[in-house]
PDB file of C-alpha atoms and ligand atoms in Angstrom:
ATOM      1  CA  MET A   7      82.874  72.680  82.682  1.00 42.00           C
ATOM      2  CA  LEU A   8      81.144  75.459  84.539  1.00 48.00           C
ATOM      3  CA  PHE A   9      81.083  75.601  88.263  1.00 54.00           C
ATOM      4  CA  VAL A  10      77.865  76.523  90.024  1.00 56.00           C
ATOM      5  CA  PRO A  11      78.480  79.339  92.480  1.00 58.00           C
ATOM      6  CA  HIS A  12      77.926  78.498  96.090  1.00 56.00           C
ATOM      7  CA  ASP A  13      75.044  80.940  96.525  1.00 58.00           C
ATOM      8  CA  LEU A  14      73.217  79.436  93.549  1.00 60.00           C
ATOM      9  CA  ARG A  15      73.654  75.964  94.952  1.00 57.00           C
ATOM     10  CA  LEU A  16      72.202  77.177  98.234  1.00 51.00           C
ATOM     11  CA  ARG A  17      69.247  78.654  96.399  1.00 55.00           C
ATOM     12  CA  MET A  18      68.737  75.357  94.592  1.00 58.00           C
ATOM     13  CA  GLN A  19      68.616  73.622  97.955  1.00 54.00           C
ATOM     14  CA  ALA A  20      65.904  75.889  99.219  1.00 48.00           C
ATOM     15  CA  GLU A  21      65.080  75.598 102.873  1.00 49.00           C
ATOM     16  CA  ASN A  22      61.538  74.724 102.050  1.00 53.00           C
ATOM     17  CA  PRO A  23      61.738  71.856  99.566  1.00 53.00           C
ATOM     18  CA  ARG A  24      58.090  72.384  98.638  1.00 58.00           C
ATOM     19  CA  VAL A  25      58.778  75.863  97.347  1.00 74.00           C
ATOM     20  CA  VAL A  26      57.287  76.477  93.930  1.00 86.00           C
ATOM     21  CA  ARG A  27      59.589  78.478  91.723  1.00 89.00           C
ATOM     22  CA  SER A  28      58.278  80.892  89.136  1.00 91.00           C
ATOM     23  CA  ALA A  29      59.412  80.850  85.521  1.00 92.00           C
ATOM     24  CA  ASP A  30      61.415  84.004  86.271  1.00 93.00           C
ATOM     25  CA  GLU A  31      63.318  82.244  89.030  1.00 94.00           C
ATOM     26  CA  ILE A  32      64.017  79.271  86.784  1.00 95.00           C
ATOM     27  CA  GLU A  33      65.212  81.613  84.045  1.00 95.00           C
ATOM     28  CA  SER A  34      67.568  83.191  86.541  1.00 95.00           C
ATOM     29  CA  ILE A  35      68.843  79.767  87.642  1.00 94.00           C
ATOM     30  CA  LEU A  36      69.657  78.939  83.999  1.00 96.00           C
ATOM     31  CA  ASN A  37      71.274  82.334  83.416  1.00 95.00           C
ATOM     32  CA  THR A  38      73.397  82.095  86.544  1.00 95.00           C
ATOM     33  CA  ALA A  39      74.558  78.639  85.460  1.00 95.00           C
ATOM     34  CA  GLY A  40      75.633  80.120  82.116  1.00 95.00           C
ATOM     35  CA  LEU A  41      72.863  78.504  80.085  1.00 96.00           C
ATOM     36  CA  ARG A  42      70.837  80.667  77.747  1.00 96.00           C
ATOM     37  CA  PRO A  43      67.178  80.169  78.711  1.00 96.00           C
ATOM     38  CA  THR A  44      65.885  78.919  75.376  1.00 96.00           C
ATOM     39  CA  ARG A  45      62.259  77.850  75.151  1.00 94.00           C
ATOM     40  CA  GLN A  46      63.231  74.185  75.275  1.00 95.00           C
ATOM     41  CA  ARG A  47      65.514  74.627  78.269  1.00 96.00           C
ATOM     42  CA  MET A  48      62.799  76.602  80.044  1.00 96.00           C
ATOM     43  CA  THR A  49      60.219  73.869  79.383  1.00 96.00           C
ATOM     44  CA  LEU A  50      62.540  71.288  80.915  1.00 97.00           C
ATOM     45  CA  GLY A  51      63.814  73.646  83.623  1.00 96.00           C
ATOM     46  CA  VAL A  52      60.265  74.243  84.858  1.00 95.00           C
ATOM     47  CA  LEU A  53      59.613  70.491  85.016  1.00 96.00           C
ATOM     48  CA  LEU A  54      62.886  69.893  86.844  1.00 96.00           C
ATOM     49  CA  PHE A  55      63.332  72.833  89.162  1.00 94.00           C
ATOM     50  CA  ARG A  56      59.901  74.239  89.952  1.00 91.00           C
ATOM     51  CA  GLY A  57      59.449  72.348  93.206  1.00 90.00           C
ATOM     52  CA  GLU A  58      60.787  69.446  95.186  1.00 89.00           C
ATOM     53  CA  HIS A  59      63.988  67.674  94.216  1.00 91.00           C
ATOM     54  CA  ARG A  60      63.469  64.987  91.612  1.00 94.00           C
ATOM     55  CA  HIS A  61      65.173  62.087  89.917  1.00 95.00           C
ATOM     56  CA  VAL A  62      64.443  61.742  86.220  1.00 96.00           C
ATOM     57  CA  THR A  63      65.598  59.842  83.183  1.00 94.00           C
ATOM     58  CA  ALA A  64      65.694  61.323  79.702  1.00 95.00           C
ATOM     59  CA  ASP A  65      62.802  59.056  78.649  1.00 95.00           C
ATOM     60  CA  GLY A  66      60.667  59.987  81.629  1.00 95.00           C
ATOM     61  CA  LEU A  67      61.266  63.723  81.283  1.00 97.00           C
ATOM     62  CA  HIS A  68      60.647  63.534  77.546  1.00 97.00           C
ATOM     63  CA  GLN A  69      57.244  61.987  78.192  1.00 97.00           C
ATOM     64  CA  GLU A  70      56.433  64.672  80.787  1.00 96.00           C
ATOM     65  CA  ALA A  71      57.385  67.402  78.336  1.00 96.00           C
ATOM     66  CA  LEU A  72      55.138  65.849  75.681  1.00 96.00           C
ATOM     67  CA  ASP A  73      52.332  65.665  78.240  1.00 96.00           C
ATOM     68  CA  THR A  74      52.578  69.433  78.753  1.00 94.00           C
ATOM     69  CA  GLY A  75      52.059  69.880  75.019  1.00 94.00           C
ATOM     70  CA  ALA A  76      55.691  70.739  74.244  1.00 92.00           C
ATOM     71  CA  SER A  77      57.209  69.236  71.131  1.00 92.00           C
ATOM     72  CA  LEU A  78      60.732  68.165  71.943  1.00 93.00           C
ATOM     73  CA  SER A  79      62.696  65.228  70.634  1.00 96.00           C
ATOM     74  CA  LEU A  80      64.208  62.716  73.006  1.00 96.00           C
ATOM     75  CA  ALA A  81      67.643  63.760  71.740  1.00 97.00           C
ATOM     76  CA  THR A  82      66.933  67.378  72.681  1.00 96.00           C
ATOM     77  CA  VAL A  83      65.903  66.330  76.176  1.00 97.00           C
ATOM     78  CA  TYR A  84      68.990  64.171  76.511  1.00 96.00           C
ATOM     79  CA  ASN A  85      71.284  66.990  75.359  1.00 96.00           C
ATOM     80  CA  ALA A  86      69.643  69.496  77.692  1.00 97.00           C
ATOM     81  CA  LEU A  87      69.958  67.136  80.659  1.00 97.00           C
ATOM     82  CA  ASN A  88      73.647  66.703  79.943  1.00 96.00           C
ATOM     83  CA  GLN A  89      74.115  70.478  79.606  1.00 97.00           C
ATOM     84  CA  PHE A  90      72.343  71.002  82.935  1.00 97.00           C
ATOM     85  CA  ALA A  91      74.550  68.349  84.501  1.00 96.00           C
ATOM     86  CA  ASP A  92      77.727  69.832  83.024  1.00 96.00           C
ATOM     87  CA  ALA A  93      76.668  73.207  84.409  1.00 95.00           C
ATOM     88  CA  GLY A  94      76.270  71.677  87.867  1.00 93.00           C
ATOM     89  CA  LEU A  95      72.481  72.009  88.065  1.00 95.00           C
ATOM     90  CA  LEU A  96      71.949  68.255  87.960  1.00 95.00           C
ATOM     91  CA  ARG A  97      73.921  65.324  89.157  1.00 93.00           C
ATOM     92  CA  ARG A  98      74.225  62.167  87.088  1.00 92.00           C
ATOM     93  CA  VAL A  99      73.543  58.940  88.926  1.00 91.00           C
ATOM     94  CA  SER A 100      74.531  55.791  87.067  1.00 85.00           C
ATOM     95  CA  VAL A 101      73.445  52.577  88.640  1.00 85.00           C
ATOM     96  CA  ASP A 102      73.930  49.947  85.984  1.00 75.00           C
ATOM     97  CA  GLY A 103      75.672  51.829  83.260  1.00 71.00           C
ATOM     98  CA  MET A 104      72.593  51.233  81.162  1.00 74.00           C
ATOM     99  CA  ARG A 105      70.566  54.287  81.879  1.00 82.00           C
ATOM    100  CA  THR A 106      71.559  57.545  83.513  1.00 91.00           C
ATOM    101  CA  HIS A 107      69.330  59.056  86.143  1.00 94.00           C
ATOM    102  CA  PHE A 108      69.551  62.785  86.706  1.00 96.00           C
ATOM    103  CA  ASP A 109      69.120  64.222  90.167  1.00 96.00           C
ATOM    104  CA  THR A 110      68.057  67.827  90.773  1.00 95.00           C
ATOM    105  CA  ASP A 111      69.792  67.641  94.144  1.00 92.00           C
ATOM    106  CA  ALA A 112      73.422  68.066  93.133  1.00 86.00           C
ATOM    107  CA  GLY A 113      74.594  67.918  96.744  1.00 85.00           C
ATOM    108  CA  ASP A 114      76.233  64.923  98.390  1.00 84.00           C
ATOM    109  CA  HIS A 115      73.789  62.159  99.167  1.00 90.00           C
ATOM    110  CA  HIS A 116      73.298  58.463  98.497  1.00 93.00           C
ATOM    111  CA  HIS A 117      70.597  56.399  96.839  1.00 95.00           C
ATOM    112  CA  PHE A 118      68.482  53.319  97.029  1.00 95.00           C
ATOM    113  CA  TYR A 119      67.956  51.676  93.653  1.00 94.00           C
ATOM    114  CA  VAL A 120      64.849  49.599  93.015  1.00 92.00           C
ATOM    115  CA  GLU A 121      66.084  47.286  90.288  1.00 87.00           C
ATOM    116  CA  THR A 122      62.725  45.982  89.112  1.00 87.00           C
ATOM    117  CA  GLU A 123      61.314  49.511  88.792  1.00 88.00           C
ATOM    118  CA  ASP A 124      64.520  51.182  87.530  1.00 87.00           C
ATOM    119  CA  ARG A 125      63.926  53.883  90.122  1.00 90.00           C
ATOM    120  CA  ILE A 126      66.229  55.674  92.517  1.00 93.00           C
ATOM    121  CA  ILE A 127      65.181  57.016  95.906  1.00 94.00           C
ATOM    122  CA  ASP A 128      67.203  59.296  98.174  1.00 94.00           C
ATOM    123  CA  ILE A 129      68.701  57.799 101.274  1.00 94.00           C
ATOM    124  CA  PRO A 130      68.057  60.360 104.027  1.00 90.00           C
ATOM    125  CA  ARG A 131      71.136  62.417 104.784  1.00 86.00           C
ATOM    126  CA  GLY A 132      72.996  61.307 107.854  1.00 87.00           C
ATOM    127  CA  SER A 133      71.617  57.768 107.765  1.00 90.00           C
ATOM    128  CA  ILE A 134      74.777  56.232 106.319  1.00 90.00           C
ATOM    129  CA  CYS A 135      77.933  56.326 108.326  1.00 87.00           C
ATOM    130  CA  LEU A 136      81.147  55.932 106.341  1.00 86.00           C
ATOM    131  CA  ASP A 137      83.754  56.129 109.025  1.00 87.00           C
ATOM    132  CA  ARG A 138      86.404  53.913 107.455  1.00 90.00           C
ATOM    133  CA  LEU A 139      87.367  54.477 103.877  1.00 92.00           C
ATOM    134  CA  PRO A 140      90.295  52.719 102.244  1.00 94.00           C
ATOM    135  CA  VAL A 141      93.517  54.581 101.641  1.00 95.00           C
ATOM    136  CA  PRO A 142      93.574  55.362  97.920  1.00 96.00           C
ATOM    137  CA  PRO A 143      96.469  54.091  95.807  1.00 97.00           C
ATOM    138  CA  GLU A 144      99.513  56.285  95.866  1.00 97.00           C
ATOM    139  CA  GLY A 145      99.131  59.366  93.721  1.00 97.00           C
ATOM    140  CA  TYR A 146      95.321  59.392  93.983  1.00 97.00           C
ATOM    141  CA  ALA A 147      92.838  61.163  96.180  1.00 96.00           C
ATOM    142  CA  ILE A 148      89.217  60.233  96.867  1.00 93.00           C
ATOM    143  CA  THR A 149      86.958  62.896  95.372  1.00 89.00           C
ATOM    144  CA  LYS A 150      83.544  61.505  96.155  1.00 85.00           C
ATOM    145  CA  VAL A 151      81.812  58.428  97.514  1.00 87.00           C
ATOM    146  CA  ASP A 152      78.543  57.308  95.939  1.00 87.00           C
ATOM    147  CA  VAL A 153      76.638  54.594  97.727  1.00 91.00           C
ATOM    148  CA  VAL A 154      73.888  52.743  95.857  1.00 92.00           C
ATOM    149  CA  ILE A 155      71.906  50.250  97.906  1.00 94.00           C
ATOM    150  CA  ARG A 156      69.870  47.910  95.731  1.00 93.00           C
ATOM    151  CA  LEU A 157      66.350  47.017  96.752  1.00 93.00           C
ATOM    152  CA  LYS A 158      63.818  44.459  95.716  1.00 90.00           C
ATOM    153  CA  ARG A 159      60.186  44.569  96.641  1.00 89.00           C
ATOM    154  CA  ILE A 160      59.111  41.928  99.121  1.00 89.00           C
ATOM    155  CA  GLN A 161      55.396  42.700  99.081  1.00 81.00           C
ATOM    156  CA  PRO A 162      53.156  43.091  96.062  1.00 76.00           C
ATOM    157  CA  HIS A 163      53.003  46.627  94.791  1.00 67.00           C
ATOM    158  CA  GLN A 164      49.831  48.419  95.909  1.00 66.00           C
ATOM    159  CA  ASP A 165      49.138  50.301  92.751  1.00 60.00           C
ATOM    160  CA  LYS A 166      45.979  52.371  92.990  1.00 55.00           C
ATOM    161  CA  GLU A 167      45.619  52.568  89.252  1.00 51.00           C
ATOM    162  CA  ALA A 168      46.016  48.878  88.595  1.00 48.00           C
ATOM    163  CA  GLY A 169      43.746  46.080  89.665  1.00 47.00           C
ATOM    164  CA  HIS A 170      40.060  46.193  90.356  1.00 51.00           C
ATOM    165  CA  SER A 171      38.530  49.326  91.674  1.00 45.00           C
ATOM    166  CA  PRO A 172      35.691  48.692  94.104  1.00 47.00           C
ATOM    167  CA  ARG A 173      32.815  50.183  92.243  1.00 42.00           C
TER     168      ARG A 173
HETATM  169 ZN1   ZN B 215      69.011  61.945  94.895  1.00 71.24          ZN
END
């Protein structure tokens, strides 16, 4: 497994999260992570890394790639996502063991999970306080703590595209 250099990770967590990265910058991100920027990886890299941090699933990203006119199989998207994750560019977030979500923010943070929508949302940094962790069993060390807080909607979803439009 490759390790993403600290300076690359800092660049990935750009100060301005709304920054729009050029294809050249995305190519350089892939190169620095040790991934050859093939056409397919570039297509997916642009969707993933061009702007704000995102959470995607293989299905969702596959559909987005098709919408841009690219012809990629779901298996290709899945393999690329796993390569990006192995290279440290993405973080895997498993909530139910059924479907893996991939997070373009590979830094430490926690998530809300909306079960009925199969969607994860970042919990703002600093809003969870873990000040008492258990002592791990002898011979083990804690490497990471992932908190997933499950949500259900308590008000009907206001979906602009659904329902009757006042016309
Ligand atoms: Zn996240």
